[in-house]
Short mmCIF file of C-alpha atoms in Angstrom, two decimals:
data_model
loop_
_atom_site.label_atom_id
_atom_site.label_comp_id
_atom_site.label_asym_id
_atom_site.label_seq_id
_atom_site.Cartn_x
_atom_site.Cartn_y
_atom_site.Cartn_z
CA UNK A 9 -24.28 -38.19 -18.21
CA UNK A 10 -27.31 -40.33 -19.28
CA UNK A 11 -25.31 -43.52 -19.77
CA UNK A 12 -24.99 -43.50 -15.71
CA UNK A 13 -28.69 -43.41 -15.69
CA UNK A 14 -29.18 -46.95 -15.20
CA UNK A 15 -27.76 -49.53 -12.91
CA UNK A 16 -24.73 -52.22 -13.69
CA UNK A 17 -26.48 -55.57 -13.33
CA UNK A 18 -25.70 -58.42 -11.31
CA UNK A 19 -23.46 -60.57 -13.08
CA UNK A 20 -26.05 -63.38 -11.60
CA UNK A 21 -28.65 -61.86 -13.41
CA UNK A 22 -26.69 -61.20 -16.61
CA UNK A 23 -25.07 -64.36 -17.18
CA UNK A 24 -29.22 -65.83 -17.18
CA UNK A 25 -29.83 -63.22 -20.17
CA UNK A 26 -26.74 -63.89 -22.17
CA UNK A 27 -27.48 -67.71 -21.13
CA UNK A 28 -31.43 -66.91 -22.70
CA UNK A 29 -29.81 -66.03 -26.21
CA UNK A 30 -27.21 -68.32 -26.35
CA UNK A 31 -29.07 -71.63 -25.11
CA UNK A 32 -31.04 -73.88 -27.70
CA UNK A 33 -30.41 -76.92 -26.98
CA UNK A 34 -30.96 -79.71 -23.87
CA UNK A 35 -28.21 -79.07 -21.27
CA UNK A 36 -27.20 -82.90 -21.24
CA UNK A 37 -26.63 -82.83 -25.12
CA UNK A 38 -23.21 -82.71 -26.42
CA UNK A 39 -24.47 -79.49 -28.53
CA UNK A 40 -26.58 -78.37 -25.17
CA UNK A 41 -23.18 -79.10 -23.00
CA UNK A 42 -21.15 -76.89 -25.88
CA UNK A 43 -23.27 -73.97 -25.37
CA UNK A 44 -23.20 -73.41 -21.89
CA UNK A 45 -19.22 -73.88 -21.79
CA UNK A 46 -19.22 -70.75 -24.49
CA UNK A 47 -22.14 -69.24 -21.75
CA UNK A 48 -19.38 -68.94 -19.08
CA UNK A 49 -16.48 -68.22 -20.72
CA UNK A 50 -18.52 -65.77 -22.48
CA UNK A 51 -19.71 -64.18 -19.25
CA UNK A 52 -16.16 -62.45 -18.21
CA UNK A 53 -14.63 -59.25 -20.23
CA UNK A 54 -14.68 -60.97 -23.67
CA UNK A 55 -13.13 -57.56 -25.50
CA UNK A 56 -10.89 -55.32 -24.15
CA UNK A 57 -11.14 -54.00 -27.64
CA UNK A 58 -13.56 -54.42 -30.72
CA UNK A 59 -12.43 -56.68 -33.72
CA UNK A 60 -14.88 -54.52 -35.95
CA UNK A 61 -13.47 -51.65 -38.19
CA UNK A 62 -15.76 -48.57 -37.24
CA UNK A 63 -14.25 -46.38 -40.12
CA UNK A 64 -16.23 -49.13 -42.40
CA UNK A 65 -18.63 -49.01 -40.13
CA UNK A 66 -19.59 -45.37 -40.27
CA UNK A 67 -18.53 -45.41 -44.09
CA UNK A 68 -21.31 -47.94 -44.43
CA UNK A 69 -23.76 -45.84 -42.48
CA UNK A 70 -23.39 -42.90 -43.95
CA UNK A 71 -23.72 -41.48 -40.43
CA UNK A 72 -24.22 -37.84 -39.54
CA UNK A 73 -25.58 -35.33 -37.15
CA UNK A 74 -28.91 -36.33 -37.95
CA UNK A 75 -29.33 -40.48 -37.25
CA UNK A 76 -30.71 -41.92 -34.33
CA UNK A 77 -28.54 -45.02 -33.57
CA UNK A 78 -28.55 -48.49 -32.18
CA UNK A 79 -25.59 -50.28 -31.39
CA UNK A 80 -24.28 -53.61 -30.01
CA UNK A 81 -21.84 -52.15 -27.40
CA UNK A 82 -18.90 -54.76 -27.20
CA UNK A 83 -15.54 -53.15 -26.13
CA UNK A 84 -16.67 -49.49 -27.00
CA UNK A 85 -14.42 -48.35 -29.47
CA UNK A 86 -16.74 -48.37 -32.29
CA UNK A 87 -19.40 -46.28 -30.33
CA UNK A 88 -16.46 -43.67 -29.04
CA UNK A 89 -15.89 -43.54 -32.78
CA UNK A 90 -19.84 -42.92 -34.08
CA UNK A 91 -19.35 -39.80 -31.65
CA UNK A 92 -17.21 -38.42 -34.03
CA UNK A 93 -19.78 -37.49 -36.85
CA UNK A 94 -22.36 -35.81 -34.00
CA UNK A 95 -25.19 -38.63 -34.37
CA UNK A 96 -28.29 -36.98 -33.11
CA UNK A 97 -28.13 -40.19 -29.78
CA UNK A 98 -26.59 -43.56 -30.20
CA UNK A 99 -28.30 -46.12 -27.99
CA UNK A 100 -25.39 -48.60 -26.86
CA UNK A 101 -26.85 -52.62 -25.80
CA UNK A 102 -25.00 -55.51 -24.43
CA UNK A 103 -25.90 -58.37 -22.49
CA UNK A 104 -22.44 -58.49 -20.78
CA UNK A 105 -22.15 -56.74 -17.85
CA UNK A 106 -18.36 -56.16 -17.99
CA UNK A 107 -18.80 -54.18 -21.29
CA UNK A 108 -21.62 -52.23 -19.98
CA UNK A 109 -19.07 -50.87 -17.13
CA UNK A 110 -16.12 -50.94 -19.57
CA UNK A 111 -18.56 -48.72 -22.21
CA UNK A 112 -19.59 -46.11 -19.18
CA UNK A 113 -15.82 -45.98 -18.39
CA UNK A 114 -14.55 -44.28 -21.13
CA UNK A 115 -17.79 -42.46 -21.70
CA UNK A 116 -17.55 -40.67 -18.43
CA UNK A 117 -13.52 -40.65 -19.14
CA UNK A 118 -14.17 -38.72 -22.75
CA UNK A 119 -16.33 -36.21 -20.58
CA UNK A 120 -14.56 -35.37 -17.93
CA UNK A 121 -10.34 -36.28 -18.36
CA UNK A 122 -8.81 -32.92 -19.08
CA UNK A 123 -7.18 -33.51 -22.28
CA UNK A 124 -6.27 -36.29 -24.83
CA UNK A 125 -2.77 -37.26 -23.07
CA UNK A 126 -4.70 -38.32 -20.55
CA UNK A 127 -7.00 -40.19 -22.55
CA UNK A 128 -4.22 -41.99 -24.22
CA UNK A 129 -2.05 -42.61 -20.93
CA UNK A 130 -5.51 -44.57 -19.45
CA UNK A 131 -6.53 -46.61 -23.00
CA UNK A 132 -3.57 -46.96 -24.83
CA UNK A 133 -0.89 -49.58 -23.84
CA UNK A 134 -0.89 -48.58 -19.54
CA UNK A 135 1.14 -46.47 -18.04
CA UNK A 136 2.15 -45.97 -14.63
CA UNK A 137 0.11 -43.82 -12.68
CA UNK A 138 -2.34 -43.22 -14.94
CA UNK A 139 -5.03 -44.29 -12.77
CA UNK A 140 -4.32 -40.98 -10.46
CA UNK A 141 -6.76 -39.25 -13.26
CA UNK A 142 -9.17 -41.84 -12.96
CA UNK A 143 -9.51 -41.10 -9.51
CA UNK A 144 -9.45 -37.54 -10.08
CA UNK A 145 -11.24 -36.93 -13.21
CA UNK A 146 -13.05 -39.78 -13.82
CA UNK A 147 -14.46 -41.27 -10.28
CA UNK A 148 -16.82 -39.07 -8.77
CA UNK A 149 -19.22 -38.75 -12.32
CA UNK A 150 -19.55 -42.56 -12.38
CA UNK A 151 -22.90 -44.26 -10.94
CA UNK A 152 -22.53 -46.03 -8.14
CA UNK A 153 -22.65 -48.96 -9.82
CA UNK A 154 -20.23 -49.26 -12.45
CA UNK A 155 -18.04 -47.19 -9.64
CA UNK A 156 -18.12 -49.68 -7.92
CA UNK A 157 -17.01 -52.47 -10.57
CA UNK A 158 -13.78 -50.38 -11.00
CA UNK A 159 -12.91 -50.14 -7.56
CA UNK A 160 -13.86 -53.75 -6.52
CA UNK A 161 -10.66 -55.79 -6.08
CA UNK A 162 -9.30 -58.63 -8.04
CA UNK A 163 -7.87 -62.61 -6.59
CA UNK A 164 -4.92 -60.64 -6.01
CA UNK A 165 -6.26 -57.42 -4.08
CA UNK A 166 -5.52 -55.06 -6.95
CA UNK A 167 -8.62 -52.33 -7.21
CA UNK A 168 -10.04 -53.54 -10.86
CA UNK A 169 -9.21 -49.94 -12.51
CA UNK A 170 -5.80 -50.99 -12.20
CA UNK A 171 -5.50 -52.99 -15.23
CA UNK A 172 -5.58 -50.21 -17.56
CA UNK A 173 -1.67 -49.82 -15.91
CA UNK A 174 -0.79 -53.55 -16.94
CA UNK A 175 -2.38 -53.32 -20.73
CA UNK A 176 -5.84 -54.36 -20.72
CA UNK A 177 -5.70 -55.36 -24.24
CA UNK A 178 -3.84 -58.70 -23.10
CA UNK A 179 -6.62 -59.47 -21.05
CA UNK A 180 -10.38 -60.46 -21.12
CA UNK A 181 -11.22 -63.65 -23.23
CA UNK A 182 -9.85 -62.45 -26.16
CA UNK A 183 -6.52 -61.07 -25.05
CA UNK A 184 -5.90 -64.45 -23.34
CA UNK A 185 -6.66 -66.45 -26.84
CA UNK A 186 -4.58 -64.00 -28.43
CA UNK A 187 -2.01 -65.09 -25.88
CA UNK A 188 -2.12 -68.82 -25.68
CA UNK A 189 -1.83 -68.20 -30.03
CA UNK A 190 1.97 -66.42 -29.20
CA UNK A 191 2.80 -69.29 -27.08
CA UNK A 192 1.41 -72.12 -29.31
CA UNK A 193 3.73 -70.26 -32.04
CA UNK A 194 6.63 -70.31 -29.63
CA UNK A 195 6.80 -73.81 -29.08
CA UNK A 196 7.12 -74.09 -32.30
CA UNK A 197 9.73 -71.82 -32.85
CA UNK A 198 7.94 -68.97 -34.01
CA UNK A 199 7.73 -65.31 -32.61
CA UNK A 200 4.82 -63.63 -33.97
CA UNK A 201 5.70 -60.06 -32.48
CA UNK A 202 8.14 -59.85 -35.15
CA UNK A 203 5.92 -59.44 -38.03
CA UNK A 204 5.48 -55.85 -36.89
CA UNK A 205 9.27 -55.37 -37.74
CA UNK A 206 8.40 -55.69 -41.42
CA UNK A 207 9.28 -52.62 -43.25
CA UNK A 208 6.84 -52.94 -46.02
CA UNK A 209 3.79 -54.91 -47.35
CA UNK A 210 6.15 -57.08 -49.16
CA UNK A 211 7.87 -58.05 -45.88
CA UNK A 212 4.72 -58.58 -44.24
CA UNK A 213 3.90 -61.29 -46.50
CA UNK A 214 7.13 -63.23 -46.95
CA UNK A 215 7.70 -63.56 -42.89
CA UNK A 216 3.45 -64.37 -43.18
CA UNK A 217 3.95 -67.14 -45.59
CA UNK A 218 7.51 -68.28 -43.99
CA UNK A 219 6.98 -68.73 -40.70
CA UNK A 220 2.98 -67.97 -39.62
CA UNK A 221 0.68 -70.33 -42.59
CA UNK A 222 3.13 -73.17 -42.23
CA UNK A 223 2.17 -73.14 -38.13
CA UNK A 224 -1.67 -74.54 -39.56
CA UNK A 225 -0.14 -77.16 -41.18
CA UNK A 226 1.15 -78.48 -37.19
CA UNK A 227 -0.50 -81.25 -36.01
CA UNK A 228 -1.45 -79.61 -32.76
CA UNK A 229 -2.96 -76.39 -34.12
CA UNK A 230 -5.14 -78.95 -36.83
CA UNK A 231 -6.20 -80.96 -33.95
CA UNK A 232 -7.46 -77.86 -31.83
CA UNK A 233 -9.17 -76.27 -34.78
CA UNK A 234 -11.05 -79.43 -35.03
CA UNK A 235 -13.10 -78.71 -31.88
CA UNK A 236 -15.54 -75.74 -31.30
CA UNK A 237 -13.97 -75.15 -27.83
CA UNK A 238 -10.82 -74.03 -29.20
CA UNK A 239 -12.71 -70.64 -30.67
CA UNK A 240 -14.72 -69.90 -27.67
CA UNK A 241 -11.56 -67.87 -26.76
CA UNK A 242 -12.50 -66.05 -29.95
CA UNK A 243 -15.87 -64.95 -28.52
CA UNK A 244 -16.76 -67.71 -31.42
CA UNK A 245 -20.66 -69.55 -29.93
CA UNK A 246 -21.12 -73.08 -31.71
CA UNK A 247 -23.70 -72.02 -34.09
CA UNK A 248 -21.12 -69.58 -35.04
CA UNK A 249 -18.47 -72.20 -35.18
CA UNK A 250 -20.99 -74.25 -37.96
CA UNK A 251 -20.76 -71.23 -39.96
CA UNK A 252 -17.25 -71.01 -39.82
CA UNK A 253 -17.05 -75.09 -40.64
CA UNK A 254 -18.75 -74.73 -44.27
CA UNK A 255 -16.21 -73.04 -45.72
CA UNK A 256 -13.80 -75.41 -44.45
CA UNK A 257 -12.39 -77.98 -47.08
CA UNK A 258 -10.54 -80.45 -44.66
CA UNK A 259 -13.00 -80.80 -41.51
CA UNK A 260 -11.01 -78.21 -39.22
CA UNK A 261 -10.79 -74.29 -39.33
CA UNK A 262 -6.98 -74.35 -40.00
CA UNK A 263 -7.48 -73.54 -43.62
CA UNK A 264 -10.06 -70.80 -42.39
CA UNK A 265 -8.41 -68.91 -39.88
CA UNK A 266 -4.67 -69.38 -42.09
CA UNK A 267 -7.23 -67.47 -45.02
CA UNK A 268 -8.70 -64.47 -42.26
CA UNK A 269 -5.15 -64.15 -40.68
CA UNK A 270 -3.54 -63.68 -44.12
CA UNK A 271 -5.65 -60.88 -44.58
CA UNK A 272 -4.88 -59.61 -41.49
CA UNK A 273 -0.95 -60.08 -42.04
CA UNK A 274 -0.67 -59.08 -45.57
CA UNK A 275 -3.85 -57.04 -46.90
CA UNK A 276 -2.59 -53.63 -45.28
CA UNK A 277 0.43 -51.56 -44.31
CA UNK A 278 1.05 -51.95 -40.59
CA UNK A 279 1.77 -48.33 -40.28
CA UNK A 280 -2.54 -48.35 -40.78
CA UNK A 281 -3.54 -51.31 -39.50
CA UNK A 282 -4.20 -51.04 -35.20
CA UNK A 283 -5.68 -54.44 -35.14
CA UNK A 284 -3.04 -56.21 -36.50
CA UNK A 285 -0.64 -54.58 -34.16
CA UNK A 286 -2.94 -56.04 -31.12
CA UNK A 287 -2.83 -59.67 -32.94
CA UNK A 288 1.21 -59.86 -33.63
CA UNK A 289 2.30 -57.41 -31.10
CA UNK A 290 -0.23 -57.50 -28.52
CA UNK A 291 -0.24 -53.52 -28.19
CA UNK A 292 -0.45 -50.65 -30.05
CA UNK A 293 2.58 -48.89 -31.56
CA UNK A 294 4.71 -47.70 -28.15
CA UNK A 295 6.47 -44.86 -30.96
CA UNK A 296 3.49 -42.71 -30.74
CA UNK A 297 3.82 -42.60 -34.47
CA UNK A 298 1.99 -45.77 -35.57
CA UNK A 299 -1.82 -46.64 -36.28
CA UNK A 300 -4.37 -46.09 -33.21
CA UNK A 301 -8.00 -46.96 -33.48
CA UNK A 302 -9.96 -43.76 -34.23
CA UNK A 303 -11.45 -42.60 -31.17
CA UNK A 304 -7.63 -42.64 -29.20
CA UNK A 305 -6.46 -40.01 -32.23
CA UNK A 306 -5.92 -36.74 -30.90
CA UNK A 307 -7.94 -35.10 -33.54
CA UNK A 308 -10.83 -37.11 -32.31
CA UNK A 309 -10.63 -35.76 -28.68
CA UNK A 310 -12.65 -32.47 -28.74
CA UNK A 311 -15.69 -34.61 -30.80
CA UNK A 312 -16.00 -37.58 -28.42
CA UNK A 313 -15.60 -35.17 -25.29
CA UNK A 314 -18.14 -32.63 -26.76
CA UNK A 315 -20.44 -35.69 -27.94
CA UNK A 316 -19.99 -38.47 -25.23
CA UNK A 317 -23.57 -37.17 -23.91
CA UNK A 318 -25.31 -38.08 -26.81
CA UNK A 319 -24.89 -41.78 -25.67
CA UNK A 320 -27.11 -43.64 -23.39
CA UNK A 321 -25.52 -47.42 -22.15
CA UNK A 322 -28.54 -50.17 -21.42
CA UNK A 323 -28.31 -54.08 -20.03
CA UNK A 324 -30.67 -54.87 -22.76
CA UNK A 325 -30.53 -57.14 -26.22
CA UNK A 326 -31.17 -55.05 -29.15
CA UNK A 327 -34.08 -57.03 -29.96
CA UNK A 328 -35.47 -55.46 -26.04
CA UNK A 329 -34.30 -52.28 -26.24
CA UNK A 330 -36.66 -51.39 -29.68
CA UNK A 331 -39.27 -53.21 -28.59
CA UNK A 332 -39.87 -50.19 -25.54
CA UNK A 333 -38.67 -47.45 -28.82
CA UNK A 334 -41.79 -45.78 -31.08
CA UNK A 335 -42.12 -46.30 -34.53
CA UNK A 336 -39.84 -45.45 -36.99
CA UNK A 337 -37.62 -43.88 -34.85
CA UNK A 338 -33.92 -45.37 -35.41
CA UNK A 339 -31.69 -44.26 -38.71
CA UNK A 340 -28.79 -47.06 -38.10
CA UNK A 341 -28.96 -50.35 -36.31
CA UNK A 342 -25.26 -52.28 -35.65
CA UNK A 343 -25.77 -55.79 -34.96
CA UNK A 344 -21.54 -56.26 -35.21
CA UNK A 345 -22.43 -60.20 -35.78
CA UNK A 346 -25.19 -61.16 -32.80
CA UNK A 347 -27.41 -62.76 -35.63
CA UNK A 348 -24.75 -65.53 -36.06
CA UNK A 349 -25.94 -67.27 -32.62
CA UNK A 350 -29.74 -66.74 -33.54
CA UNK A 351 -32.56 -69.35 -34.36
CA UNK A 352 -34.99 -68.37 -37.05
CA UNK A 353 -37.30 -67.25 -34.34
CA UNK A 354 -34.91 -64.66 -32.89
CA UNK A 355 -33.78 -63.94 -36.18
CA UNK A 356 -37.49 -62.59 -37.17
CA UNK A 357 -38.50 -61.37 -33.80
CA UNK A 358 -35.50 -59.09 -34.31
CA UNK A 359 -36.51 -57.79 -37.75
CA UNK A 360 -39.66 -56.48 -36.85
CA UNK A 361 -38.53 -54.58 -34.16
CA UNK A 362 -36.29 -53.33 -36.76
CA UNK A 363 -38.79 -52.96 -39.48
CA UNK A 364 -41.01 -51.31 -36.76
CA UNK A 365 -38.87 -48.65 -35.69
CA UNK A 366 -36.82 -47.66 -38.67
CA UNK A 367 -36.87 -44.36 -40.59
CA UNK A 368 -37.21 -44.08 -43.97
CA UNK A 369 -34.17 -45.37 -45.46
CA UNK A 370 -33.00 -46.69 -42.30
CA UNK A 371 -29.58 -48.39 -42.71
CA UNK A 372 -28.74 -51.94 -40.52
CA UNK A 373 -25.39 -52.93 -40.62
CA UNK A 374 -23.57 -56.11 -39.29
CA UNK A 375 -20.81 -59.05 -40.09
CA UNK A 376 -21.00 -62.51 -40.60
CA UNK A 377 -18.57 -65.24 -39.69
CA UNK A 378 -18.90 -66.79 -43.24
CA UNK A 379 -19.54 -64.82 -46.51
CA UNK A 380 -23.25 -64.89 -47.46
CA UNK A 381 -25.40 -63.39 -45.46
CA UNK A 382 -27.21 -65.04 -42.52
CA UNK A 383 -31.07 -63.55 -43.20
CA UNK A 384 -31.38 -64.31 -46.56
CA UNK A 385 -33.91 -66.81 -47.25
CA UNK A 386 -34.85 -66.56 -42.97
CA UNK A 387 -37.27 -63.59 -42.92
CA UNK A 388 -40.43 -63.73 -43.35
CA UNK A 389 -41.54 -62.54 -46.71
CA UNK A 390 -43.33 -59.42 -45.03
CA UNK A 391 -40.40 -58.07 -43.39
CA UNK A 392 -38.02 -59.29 -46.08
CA UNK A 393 -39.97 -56.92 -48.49
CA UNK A 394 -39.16 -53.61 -46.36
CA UNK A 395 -35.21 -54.14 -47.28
CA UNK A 396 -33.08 -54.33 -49.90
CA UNK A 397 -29.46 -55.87 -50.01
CA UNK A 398 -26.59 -53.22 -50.84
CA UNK A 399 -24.90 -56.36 -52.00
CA UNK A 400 -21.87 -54.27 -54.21
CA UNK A 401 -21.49 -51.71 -51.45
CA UNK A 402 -21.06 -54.66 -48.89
CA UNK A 403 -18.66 -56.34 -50.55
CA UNK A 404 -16.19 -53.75 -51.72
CA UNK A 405 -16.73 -52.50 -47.58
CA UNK A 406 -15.72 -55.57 -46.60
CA UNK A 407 -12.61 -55.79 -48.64
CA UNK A 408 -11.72 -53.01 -46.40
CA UNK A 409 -12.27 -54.10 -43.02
CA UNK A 410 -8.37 -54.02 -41.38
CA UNK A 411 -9.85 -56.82 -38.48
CA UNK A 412 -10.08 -59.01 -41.22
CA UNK A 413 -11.14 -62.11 -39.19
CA UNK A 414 -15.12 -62.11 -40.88
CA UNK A 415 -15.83 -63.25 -43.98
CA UNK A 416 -18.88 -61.50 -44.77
CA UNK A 417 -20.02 -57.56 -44.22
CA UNK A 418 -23.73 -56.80 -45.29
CA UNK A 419 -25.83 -53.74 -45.58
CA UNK A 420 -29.49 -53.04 -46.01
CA UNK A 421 -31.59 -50.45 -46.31
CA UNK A 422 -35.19 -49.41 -45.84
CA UNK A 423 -37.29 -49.52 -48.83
#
């Protein structure tokens, strides 16, 4: 497979790259000091699984069997999920060396497990045993590398592979914020997991507004909301944080996140809604009959196995990755919401690579932490001019988006 073309890098190494974007300001400041806190938190498994819808995703694409894609990697399920519609390649980036292994995991495990069972035994909630296909099936096609990440052992002398047995969605950075949220809400007398007990959209929001919004109104939760560190579990930088802060009303994020997780809570059924299942239940539906994300369905086995291939996996940013691509050579660029941590000098660097490479009517796609749109009014008027703003399409897409924890979802095309 071509995405074990290249090596796994050093997490030495990485952490200096991720540390390169991240870092813009002296390491003694307090905003200097902030950064590099978020640097190694943010250098572990940060998602187990994407908080990014890929049905709006590929909805906002337009994607088919003829687009050449780029993609910010993350957790994997929204490339698994491109797959589906037969993109011509999708070129996967990350700067995080445990989602570059996690990514070539269940490319190689699309490939090569026999069927979907045995996709869904090794990614849905862990099952017992389940590993036995791992080292059957999936093992010998993986580089030596990334092999070699998965079979390395943990503090406690458990091969790393194993924690697809234990429920990997309750760990990485994310999984442990989601975590420490249930046990903030249980000192407080509140059980979050019940919410998924709701039998209706009605239900959803009365035990939302009875027992979850009140929780922002608790001293404790205002206090931690108050301080940038508290979101870092959120995979949320401190420019990102800022971002967050202006649409704040009363100096914290309680009102904020009380807003996104309303959405969450309330907006859709959870017989539809996977991510809310991994925020109140920290699984997905053990039934077999409730929501999955799209590329663990079993009607989207045969397309991922028959398509998993057409992806290639690179330690790169996007920004480095088109800078070694020809001109206009990409259809769809997926920037999830990198351009949140970047300086107006990043910012543009970025958009002519993109401007550079992109096909006529070239689509790029990404998410903001607040509403508007972060590149408006930051490009240079050059490359500003080769894109226009699908403002209407954005917004009624991002009225859709079942993660619900961004407040913004833009689009724009090639002119």
């Amino acid at each position: 497979m071509s995405a074990a073309e290249e090596n796994l890098p050093n997490t030495t190494t990485a952490t200096g790259r991720l540390n390169t974007a991240l870092l813009q300001h002296k390491a003694l400041s307090k905003e200097g000091l902030s950064e590099r806190l978020f640097g190694l938190l943010f250098s572990g498994l940060v998602y187990p699984q994407i908080w990014e819808d890929p049905d709006v995703d590929i909805a906002a694409m337009a994607l088919g069997p003829q687009h050449r894609v780029v993609t910010i990697g993350s957790g994997g399920c929204n490339v698994l999920a491109y797959l589906t519609r037969s993109p011509e390649h999708i070129d996967v980036v990350d700067l995080n060396p445990h989602h570059i292994a996690l990514n070539r995991l269940k490319l190689n495990a699309f490939a090569h497990l026999p069927d979907h069972a045995a996709v869904l035994r090794l990614f849905g909630n862990g099952v017992k045993g389940s590993i036995r296909d791992y080292d059957t099936h999936i093992a010998p096609h993986l580089d030596p590398a990334t092999r070699r990440y998965w079979e390395s052992r943990d503090s406690l002398g458990r091969r790393r592979i194993t924690v697809f047995e234990r429920n990997i969605y309750r760990t990485g950075l994310l999984g442990h914020f989601i975590g420490a949220g249930h046990m903030v809400a249980r000192l407080h007398g509140v059980k979050i997991s019940e919410l998924t007990e709701a039998q209706s959209l009605r239900e959803q929001r009365r035990f939302f507004q009875e027992k979850i919004a009140p929780l922002f109104d608790k001293p404790l939760i205002r206090w931690t909301t108050s301080r940038k560190s508290s979101l870092f579990g959120l995979g949320i930088p401190p420019r990102q944080y800022e971002e967050l802060a202006s649409a704040s009303t009363d100096g914290t994020l309680a009102s904020v996140l009380c807003h996104r997780l309303e959405k969450l809570a309330c907006h859709f059924s959870l017989k539809e809604n996977y991510f809310a299942w991994q925020a109140f239940a920290r699984s997905y539906p053990s039934d077999g009959a409730g929501p999955l994300p799209t590329y663990l369905q079993a009607q989207a086995f045969p397309l991922i196995r028959d398509n998993a291939g057409r992806a290639t996996v690179h330690h790169a940013s996007v920004t480095e990755l088109l800078c070694e691509k020809p001109a206009a050579s990409v259809d769809r660029y997926v920037l999830l919401d990198a351009q949140d941590w970047m300086n107006d000098g990043q910012l543009n660097d970025l958009w002519r690579q993109i401007t550079r490479t992109a096909r006529p009517q070239a689509r790029v796609i990404f998410r903001t932490a607040a509403e508007p749109s972060v590149i408006e009014g930051r490009l240079t008027p050059e490359t500003g001019a080769a894109w226009r703003y699908l403002e209407a399409t954005s917004r009624e897409l991002a009225i859709m988006d079942r993660s619900a924890i961004y407040g913004g979802f833009h689009i724009y095309e090639k002119v």
